[in-house]
Amino acid sequence: MPELPEVETVRRGLQPVMEGAQILKAEARRADLRFPFQKDFAARLQGQTVTGLARRAKYLMADLGSGDVLLMHLGMSGSFRVQRPDEARTPGEFHHPRGKDVAHDHVVFHMSSGADIVFNDPRRFGYMKIIARGAIDEEPLLRGLGPEPLGNAFDAAMLARSCAGKKTSLKAALLDQRVVAGLGNIYVCEALYRARLSPRRLAATLANRKREPTDHARHLVDAIHAVLNQAIEAGGSSLRDHRQTSGELGYFQHSFQVYDREGEPCGTPGCGGIVRRFTQNGRSTFWCPKCQK
């Protein structure tokens, strides 16, 4: 599933053709994706100007002139394709390939910017929903989300308080969207490796008895910031040079240090360990047992 850096890269790719432009026509080519579309979905979008395009966790949020917000989630296989008369491109690059079959083009926004924005989703786990801006804080899909990992509220002290007393593993805590929003399996594996912390370590060890952050918490927050910023930067660089609809493996997998590298030597100088994989909370975890403690 696309994680925060991929979604942020998509946002940046859509922003030039979507923000400030009017939705001349909206098409929902089927009745549902993961959830049914609202009955007036297309009608509420038609003629509206997109006044801003933001991201919250793994959600894209388009503010509309009507005061509504279009909430969009890529799901497992969703992607947006920007089509102009002279080109087509898919903003963002993903570790797992995106679909290219036009039979899975389920939503199309015809924009006054001259672009058609097409949402393609072979597995149909993505979804879109229109929400009144005044009701956004009560929206079940957003309510309870933790702080943004790149926001000012997310620091070692906040993470320590959230994990104090938790009996779950450190990896499970980081995947809990109530603790921190937007992190997924890939970047949790990478951040834990950079912080030299075992995914099996108890989350509670990030806090001392006074619920203050330990050095582990500080190192982990630094690692999360570093890996997310690097991934977003790589996505931006890739996006500037990307002109054709691709769906091929993308930018950041070239920088993976443990994810999907089972059986390869650990990259830590002098470690000599081998990257291992095990199943944790139903997902593959990649780590170096020798240097991650």
mmCIF file of C-alpha atoms in Angstrom:
data_model
loop_
_atom_site.group_PDB
_atom_site.id
_atom_site.type_symbol
_atom_site.label_atom_id
_atom_site.label_comp_id
_atom_site.label_asym_id
_atom_site.label_seq_id
_atom_site.Cartn_x
_atom_site.Cartn_y
_atom_site.Cartn_z
ATOM 1 C CA MET A 1 0.000 0.000 0.000
ATOM 2 C CA PRO A 2 1.350 3.473 -0.822
ATOM 3 C CA GLU A 3 2.740 5.156 2.257
ATOM 4 C CA LEU A 4 3.230 8.791 3.235
ATOM 5 C CA PRO A 5 6.113 9.605 0.837
ATOM 6 C CA GLU A 6 4.281 8.123 -2.147
ATOM 7 C CA VAL A 7 1.079 9.978 -1.303
ATOM 8 C CA GLU A 8 2.975 13.227 -0.781
ATOM 9 C CA THR A 9 4.695 12.761 -4.145
ATOM 10 C CA VAL A 10 1.306 12.216 -5.790
ATOM 11 C CA ARG A 11 0.003 15.385 -4.137
ATOM 12 C CA ARG A 12 2.900 17.397 -5.493
ATOM 13 C CA GLY A 13 2.368 15.916 -8.943
ATOM 14 C CA LEU A 14 -1.332 16.744 -9.009
ATOM 15 C CA GLN A 15 -1.010 20.200 -7.491
ATOM 16 C CA PRO A 16 0.023 22.106 -10.663
ATOM 17 C CA VAL A 17 -2.939 20.806 -12.699
ATOM 18 C CA MET A 18 -5.532 20.589 -9.945
ATOM 19 C CA GLU A 19 -5.026 23.426 -7.469
ATOM 20 C CA GLY A 20 -6.721 26.615 -8.617
ATOM 21 C CA ALA A 21 -8.463 24.811 -11.486
ATOM 22 C CA GLN A 22 -12.161 24.102 -11.918
ATOM 23 C CA ILE A 23 -13.592 20.607 -12.221
ATOM 24 C CA LEU A 24 -15.490 21.007 -15.496
ATOM 25 C CA LYS A 25 -16.868 17.490 -15.296
ATOM 26 C CA ALA A 26 -16.488 14.561 -12.901
ATOM 27 C CA GLU A 27 -17.089 10.951 -13.945
ATOM 28 C CA ALA A 28 -17.592 7.970 -11.635
ATOM 29 C CA ARG A 29 -17.575 5.043 -14.035
ATOM 30 C CA ARG A 30 -18.824 2.512 -11.505
ATOM 31 C CA ALA A 31 -21.033 2.630 -8.444
ATOM 32 C CA ASP A 32 -18.312 1.887 -5.934
ATOM 33 C CA LEU A 33 -14.660 1.360 -5.143
ATOM 34 C CA ARG A 34 -13.938 0.079 -1.644
ATOM 35 C CA PHE A 35 -17.089 1.903 -0.553
ATOM 36 C CA PRO A 36 -20.057 3.058 -2.659
ATOM 37 C CA PHE A 37 -19.830 6.537 -4.105
ATOM 38 C CA GLN A 38 -22.260 9.065 -2.690
ATOM 39 C CA LYS A 39 -25.308 9.346 -4.956
ATOM 40 C CA ASP A 40 -24.566 13.005 -5.713
ATOM 41 C CA PHE A 41 -20.773 12.489 -5.941
ATOM 42 C CA ALA A 42 -20.272 13.758 -9.509
ATOM 43 C CA ALA A 43 -22.864 16.520 -9.204
ATOM 44 C CA ARG A 44 -21.251 17.999 -6.084
ATOM 45 C CA LEU A 45 -17.874 18.145 -7.809
ATOM 46 C CA GLN A 46 -18.907 19.540 -11.171
ATOM 47 C CA GLY A 47 -18.140 23.242 -11.532
ATOM 48 C CA GLN A 48 -16.184 23.429 -8.283
ATOM 49 C CA THR A 49 -12.772 25.089 -8.041
ATOM 50 C CA VAL A 50 -10.056 23.211 -6.164
ATOM 51 C CA THR A 51 -8.784 25.890 -3.797
ATOM 52 C CA GLY A 52 -6.131 23.714 -2.164
ATOM 53 C CA LEU A 53 -4.684 20.205 -2.275
ATOM 54 C CA ALA A 54 -3.339 18.828 0.999
ATOM 55 C CA ARG A 55 -2.322 15.517 2.552
ATOM 56 C CA ARG A 56 -3.303 14.055 5.922
ATOM 57 C CA ALA A 57 -1.546 10.780 6.714
ATOM 58 C CA LYS A 58 -2.165 8.651 3.596
ATOM 59 C CA TYR A 59 -5.156 10.712 2.446
ATOM 60 C CA LEU A 60 -5.301 13.392 -0.232
ATOM 61 C CA MET A 61 -7.695 16.234 0.585
ATOM 62 C CA ALA A 62 -8.931 18.641 -2.100
ATOM 63 C CA ASP A 63 -10.597 21.761 -0.707
ATOM 64 C CA LEU A 64 -13.449 22.925 -2.940
ATOM 65 C CA GLY A 65 -14.949 26.361 -3.449
ATOM 66 C CA SER A 66 -18.268 25.043 -2.146
ATOM 67 C CA GLY A 67 -16.797 24.479 1.300
ATOM 68 C CA ASP A 68 -16.662 20.720 0.787
ATOM 69 C CA VAL A 69 -13.533 18.574 0.903
ATOM 70 C CA LEU A 70 -12.876 15.694 -1.487
ATOM 71 C CA LEU A 71 -11.138 12.968 0.519
ATOM 72 C CA MET A 72 -9.149 10.470 -1.591
ATOM 73 C CA HIS A 73 -7.265 7.317 -0.627
ATOM 74 C CA LEU A 74 -5.135 5.288 -3.036
ATOM 75 C CA GLY A 75 -5.818 1.956 -1.373
ATOM 76 C CA MET A 76 -3.456 -0.861 -2.358
ATOM 77 C CA SER A 77 -3.225 -0.394 -6.119
ATOM 78 C CA GLY A 78 -4.642 3.041 -6.873
ATOM 79 C CA SER A 79 -2.839 5.726 -8.855
ATOM 80 C CA PHE A 80 -3.644 8.993 -10.602
ATOM 81 C CA ARG A 81 -2.743 9.562 -14.234
ATOM 82 C CA VAL A 82 -2.516 13.109 -15.552
ATOM 83 C CA GLN A 83 -3.493 13.230 -19.219
ATOM 84 C CA ARG A 84 -2.968 16.136 -21.572
ATOM 85 C CA PRO A 85 -3.318 16.099 -25.362
ATOM 86 C CA ASP A 86 0.460 15.779 -25.745
ATOM 87 C CA GLU A 87 1.438 13.593 -22.793
ATOM 88 C CA ALA A 88 0.382 11.277 -19.985
ATOM 89 C CA ARG A 89 2.183 10.704 -16.704
ATOM 90 C CA THR A 90 1.599 9.014 -13.378
ATOM 91 C CA PRO A 91 2.733 11.223 -10.472
ATOM 92 C CA GLY A 92 4.728 9.265 -7.945
ATOM 93 C CA GLU A 93 6.749 6.086 -8.156
ATOM 94 C CA PHE A 94 5.861 3.049 -6.086
ATOM 95 C CA HIS A 95 7.694 -0.026 -4.877
ATOM 96 C CA HIS A 96 4.794 -2.163 -6.068
ATOM 97 C CA PRO A 97 3.746 -1.577 -9.704
ATOM 98 C CA ARG A 98 0.676 0.520 -10.497
ATOM 99 C CA GLY A 99 -2.007 -0.621 -12.933
ATOM 100 C CA LYS A 100 -1.961 0.476 -16.575
ATOM 101 C CA ASP A 101 -5.122 -1.180 -17.917
ATOM 102 C CA VAL A 102 -7.638 1.531 -18.865
ATOM 103 C CA ALA A 103 -10.418 -0.899 -17.928
ATOM 104 C CA HIS A 104 -9.592 0.082 -14.342
ATOM 105 C CA ASP A 105 -9.932 3.837 -14.942
ATOM 106 C CA HIS A 106 -12.786 4.321 -12.481
ATOM 107 C CA VAL A 107 -12.877 8.091 -11.845
ATOM 108 C CA VAL A 108 -12.017 10.977 -14.172
ATOM 109 C CA PHE A 109 -11.822 14.685 -13.384
ATOM 110 C CA HIS A 110 -11.834 16.967 -16.443
ATOM 111 C CA MET A 111 -10.047 20.126 -15.283
ATOM 112 C CA SER A 112 -10.069 23.684 -16.615
ATOM 113 C CA SER A 113 -6.254 23.476 -16.573
ATOM 114 C CA GLY A 114 -6.539 21.349 -19.703
ATOM 115 C CA ALA A 115 -5.702 18.109 -17.940
ATOM 116 C CA ASP A 116 -7.799 15.034 -17.318
ATOM 117 C CA ILE A 117 -6.995 13.428 -13.971
ATOM 118 C CA VAL A 118 -7.736 9.700 -14.082
ATOM 119 C CA PHE A 119 -7.919 7.443 -11.033
ATOM 120 C CA ASN A 120 -6.959 3.853 -11.901
ATOM 121 C CA ASP A 121 -7.437 1.126 -9.292
ATOM 122 C CA PRO A 122 -7.330 -2.555 -10.354
ATOM 123 C CA ARG A 123 -8.035 -3.953 -6.878
ATOM 124 C CA ARG A 124 -10.567 -1.240 -5.954
ATOM 125 C CA PHE A 125 -9.390 -0.761 -2.373
ATOM 126 C CA GLY A 126 -9.138 2.983 -2.883
ATOM 127 C CA TYR A 127 -12.006 5.301 -2.084
ATOM 128 C CA MET A 128 -13.289 8.844 -2.408
ATOM 129 C CA LYS A 129 -15.733 10.738 -0.250
ATOM 130 C CA ILE A 130 -17.022 14.315 -0.154
ATOM 131 C CA ILE A 131 -17.134 15.824 3.335
ATOM 132 C CA ALA A 132 -18.270 19.243 4.513
ATOM 133 C CA ARG A 133 -15.234 21.183 5.750
ATOM 134 C CA GLY A 134 -17.037 21.971 9.015
ATOM 135 C CA ALA A 135 -17.510 18.258 9.706
ATOM 136 C CA ILE A 136 -13.941 17.197 8.970
ATOM 137 C CA ASP A 137 -12.963 16.789 12.635
ATOM 138 C CA GLU A 138 -15.799 14.327 13.154
ATOM 139 C CA GLU A 139 -15.129 12.287 10.014
ATOM 140 C CA PRO A 140 -14.674 8.628 11.105
ATOM 141 C CA LEU A 141 -11.932 8.041 8.529
ATOM 142 C CA LEU A 142 -9.822 10.865 9.990
ATOM 143 C CA ARG A 143 -10.858 11.018 13.619
ATOM 144 C CA GLY A 144 -8.268 9.521 15.942
ATOM 145 C CA LEU A 145 -5.311 9.857 13.568
ATOM 146 C CA GLY A 146 -2.079 10.613 15.370
ATOM 147 C CA PRO A 147 0.320 13.450 14.549
ATOM 148 C CA GLU A 148 2.063 13.783 11.216
ATOM 149 C CA PRO A 149 5.577 12.300 11.507
ATOM 150 C CA LEU A 150 7.050 15.366 9.764
ATOM 151 C CA GLY A 151 4.932 17.835 11.723
ATOM 152 C CA ASN A 152 6.027 19.942 14.671
ATOM 153 C CA ALA A 153 3.977 17.902 17.154
ATOM 154 C CA PHE A 154 5.899 14.698 16.475
ATOM 155 C CA ASP A 155 9.068 14.518 18.544
ATOM 156 C CA ALA A 156 10.783 12.125 20.951
ATOM 157 C CA ALA A 157 8.771 13.364 23.917
ATOM 158 C CA MET A 158 5.462 12.841 22.136
ATOM 159 C CA LEU A 159 6.454 9.365 20.920
ATOM 160 C CA ALA A 160 7.626 8.365 24.393
ATOM 161 C CA ARG A 161 4.340 9.442 25.951
ATOM 162 C CA SER A 162 2.364 7.504 23.352
ATOM 163 C CA CYS A 163 4.406 4.333 23.873
ATOM 164 C CA ALA A 164 4.810 4.461 27.660
ATOM 165 C CA GLY A 165 3.418 1.301 29.190
ATOM 166 C CA LYS A 166 2.596 -0.314 25.843
ATOM 167 C CA LYS A 167 3.096 -4.069 25.778
ATOM 168 C CA THR A 168 3.097 -4.259 21.990
ATOM 169 C CA SER A 169 6.191 -4.480 19.817
ATOM 170 C CA LEU A 170 7.877 -1.323 18.642
ATOM 171 C CA LYS A 171 6.959 -2.068 15.043
ATOM 172 C CA ALA A 172 3.289 -2.604 15.892
ATOM 173 C CA ALA A 173 3.218 0.707 17.771
ATOM 174 C CA LEU A 174 4.670 2.609 14.820
ATOM 175 C CA LEU A 175 2.122 1.069 12.453
ATOM 176 C CA ASP A 176 -0.704 2.176 14.740
ATOM 177 C CA GLN A 177 -2.122 5.241 12.994
ATOM 178 C CA ARG A 178 -3.268 6.575 16.367
ATOM 179 C CA VAL A 179 0.352 6.816 17.512
ATOM 180 C CA VAL A 180 1.713 8.408 14.353
ATOM 181 C CA ALA A 181 -0.150 8.918 11.081
ATOM 182 C CA GLY A 182 1.085 7.841 7.677
ATOM 183 C CA LEU A 183 3.808 5.326 8.474
ATOM 184 C CA GLY A 184 3.573 1.934 6.799
ATOM 185 C CA ASN A 185 5.492 -1.304 6.650
ATOM 186 C CA ILE A 186 8.307 -0.226 4.342
ATOM 187 C CA TYR A 187 9.323 2.946 6.142
ATOM 188 C CA VAL A 188 8.917 1.472 9.619
ATOM 189 C CA CYS A 189 11.355 -1.303 8.660
ATOM 190 C CA GLU A 190 13.782 1.240 7.247
ATOM 191 C CA ALA A 191 13.534 3.630 10.209
ATOM 192 C CA LEU A 192 14.035 0.880 12.774
ATOM 193 C CA TYR A 193 17.111 -0.272 10.904
ATOM 194 C CA ARG A 194 18.589 3.213 10.826
ATOM 195 C CA ALA A 195 17.890 3.628 14.544
ATOM 196 C CA ARG A 196 19.456 0.174 15.219
ATOM 197 C CA LEU A 197 16.333 -0.926 17.089
ATOM 198 C CA SER A 198 14.777 -4.371 16.887
ATOM 199 C CA PRO A 199 11.206 -4.518 15.542
ATOM 200 C CA ARG A 200 10.553 -6.989 18.373
ATOM 201 C CA ARG A 201 11.609 -4.531 21.075
ATOM 202 C CA LEU A 202 8.824 -3.480 23.440
ATOM 203 C CA ALA A 203 7.388 -0.080 22.542
ATOM 204 C CA ALA A 204 7.456 0.839 26.239
ATOM 205 C CA THR A 205 11.258 0.991 26.165
ATOM 206 C CA LEU A 206 11.034 4.348 24.390
ATOM 207 C CA ALA A 207 10.049 5.949 27.717
ATOM 208 C CA ASN A 208 11.575 5.900 31.187
ATOM 209 C CA ARG A 209 9.598 5.608 34.413
ATOM 210 C CA LYS A 210 8.727 9.305 34.225
ATOM 211 C CA ARG A 211 7.386 8.825 30.687
ATOM 212 C CA GLU A 212 10.289 10.859 29.362
ATOM 213 C CA PRO A 213 12.023 9.877 26.111
ATOM 214 C CA THR A 214 15.006 7.548 26.182
ATOM 215 C CA ASP A 215 17.874 7.772 23.722
ATOM 216 C CA HIS A 216 16.109 5.054 21.732
ATOM 217 C CA ALA A 217 13.150 7.394 21.203
ATOM 218 C CA ARG A 218 15.392 10.245 20.079
ATOM 219 C CA HIS A 219 17.306 8.066 17.640
ATOM 220 C CA LEU A 220 14.090 6.610 16.247
ATOM 221 C CA VAL A 221 12.460 9.999 15.649
ATOM 222 C CA ASP A 222 15.606 11.188 13.865
ATOM 223 C CA ALA A 223 15.556 8.040 11.720
ATOM 224 C CA ILE A 224 11.865 8.470 10.836
ATOM 225 C CA HIS A 225 12.451 12.078 9.803
ATOM 226 C CA ALA A 226 15.484 11.114 7.716
ATOM 227 C CA VAL A 227 13.922 8.208 5.852
ATOM 228 C CA LEU A 228 10.682 10.050 5.052
ATOM 229 C CA ASN A 229 12.458 13.189 3.869
ATOM 230 C CA GLN A 230 14.821 11.138 1.721
ATOM 231 C CA ALA A 231 11.936 9.235 0.157
ATOM 232 C CA ILE A 232 9.943 12.391 -0.566
ATOM 233 C CA GLU A 233 12.993 14.082 -2.062
ATOM 234 C CA ALA A 234 13.672 11.056 -4.255
ATOM 235 C CA GLY A 235 10.058 11.036 -5.403
ATOM 236 C CA GLY A 236 10.228 14.716 -6.281
ATOM 237 C CA SER A 237 13.419 14.257 -8.262
ATOM 238 C CA SER A 238 11.955 11.295 -10.110
ATOM 239 C CA LEU A 239 8.747 13.156 -10.807
ATOM 240 C CA ARG A 240 10.464 16.104 -12.482
ATOM 241 C CA ASP A 241 12.024 13.803 -15.068
ATOM 242 C CA HIS A 242 9.076 11.440 -15.437
ATOM 243 C CA ARG A 243 7.008 12.039 -18.566
ATOM 244 C CA GLN A 244 5.466 8.723 -19.588
ATOM 245 C CA THR A 245 2.904 6.575 -17.806
ATOM 246 C CA SER A 246 5.069 3.861 -16.287
ATOM 247 C CA GLY A 247 3.957 1.839 -13.295
ATOM 248 C CA GLU A 248 7.467 0.352 -13.090
ATOM 249 C CA LEU A 249 9.271 -0.030 -9.789
ATOM 250 C CA GLY A 250 10.060 3.387 -8.485
ATOM 251 C CA TYR A 251 12.545 5.637 -6.855
ATOM 252 C CA PHE A 252 13.123 4.732 -3.258
ATOM 253 C CA GLN A 253 13.623 0.990 -3.558
ATOM 254 C CA HIS A 254 17.141 1.809 -4.767
ATOM 255 C CA SER A 255 17.810 3.162 -1.263
ATOM 256 C CA PHE A 256 16.289 0.317 0.745
ATOM 257 C CA GLN A 257 18.742 -0.855 3.377
ATOM 258 C CA VAL A 258 16.732 -3.796 4.719
ATOM 259 C CA TYR A 259 13.259 -3.890 3.167
ATOM 260 C CA ASP A 260 12.947 -6.698 0.599
ATOM 261 C CA ARG A 261 16.640 -7.565 1.046
ATOM 262 C CA GLU A 262 16.315 -10.913 2.802
ATOM 263 C CA GLY A 263 19.542 -12.910 2.730
ATOM 264 C CA GLU A 264 21.755 -9.964 1.773
ATOM 265 C CA PRO A 265 24.638 -8.711 3.929
ATOM 266 C CA CYS A 266 23.838 -5.931 6.383
ATOM 267 C CA GLY A 267 25.112 -2.589 5.141
ATOM 268 C CA THR A 268 26.299 -1.380 8.551
ATOM 269 C CA PRO A 269 30.118 -1.144 8.454
ATOM 270 C CA GLY A 270 31.687 -3.890 10.526
ATOM 271 C CA CYS A 271 28.387 -5.624 11.319
ATOM 272 C CA GLY A 272 28.741 -8.771 9.245
ATOM 273 C CA GLY A 273 25.102 -9.698 9.813
ATOM 274 C CA ILE A 274 22.573 -10.951 7.281
ATOM 275 C CA VAL A 275 19.202 -9.315 6.654
ATOM 276 C CA ARG A 276 16.385 -11.595 7.790
ATOM 277 C CA ARG A 277 12.642 -11.643 7.263
ATOM 278 C CA PHE A 278 9.909 -12.819 9.585
ATOM 279 C CA THR A 279 6.148 -12.349 9.750
ATOM 280 C CA GLN A 280 4.988 -9.854 12.359
ATOM 281 C CA ASN A 281 1.372 -8.760 12.774
ATOM 282 C CA GLY A 282 0.598 -10.370 9.440
ATOM 283 C CA ARG A 283 3.282 -8.437 7.547
ATOM 284 C CA SER A 284 6.822 -9.144 6.461
ATOM 285 C CA THR A 285 9.439 -7.565 8.697
ATOM 286 C CA PHE A 286 13.000 -7.141 7.433
ATOM 287 C CA TRP A 287 15.826 -6.535 9.895
ATOM 288 C CA CYS A 288 19.394 -7.332 10.869
ATOM 289 C CA PRO A 289 19.331 -9.422 14.069
ATOM 290 C CA LYS A 290 22.985 -8.636 14.720
ATOM 291 C CA CYS A 291 22.909 -4.827 14.843
ATOM 292 C CA GLN A 292 19.269 -4.128 15.674
ATOM 293 C CA LYS A 293 18.726 -4.681 19.383
#
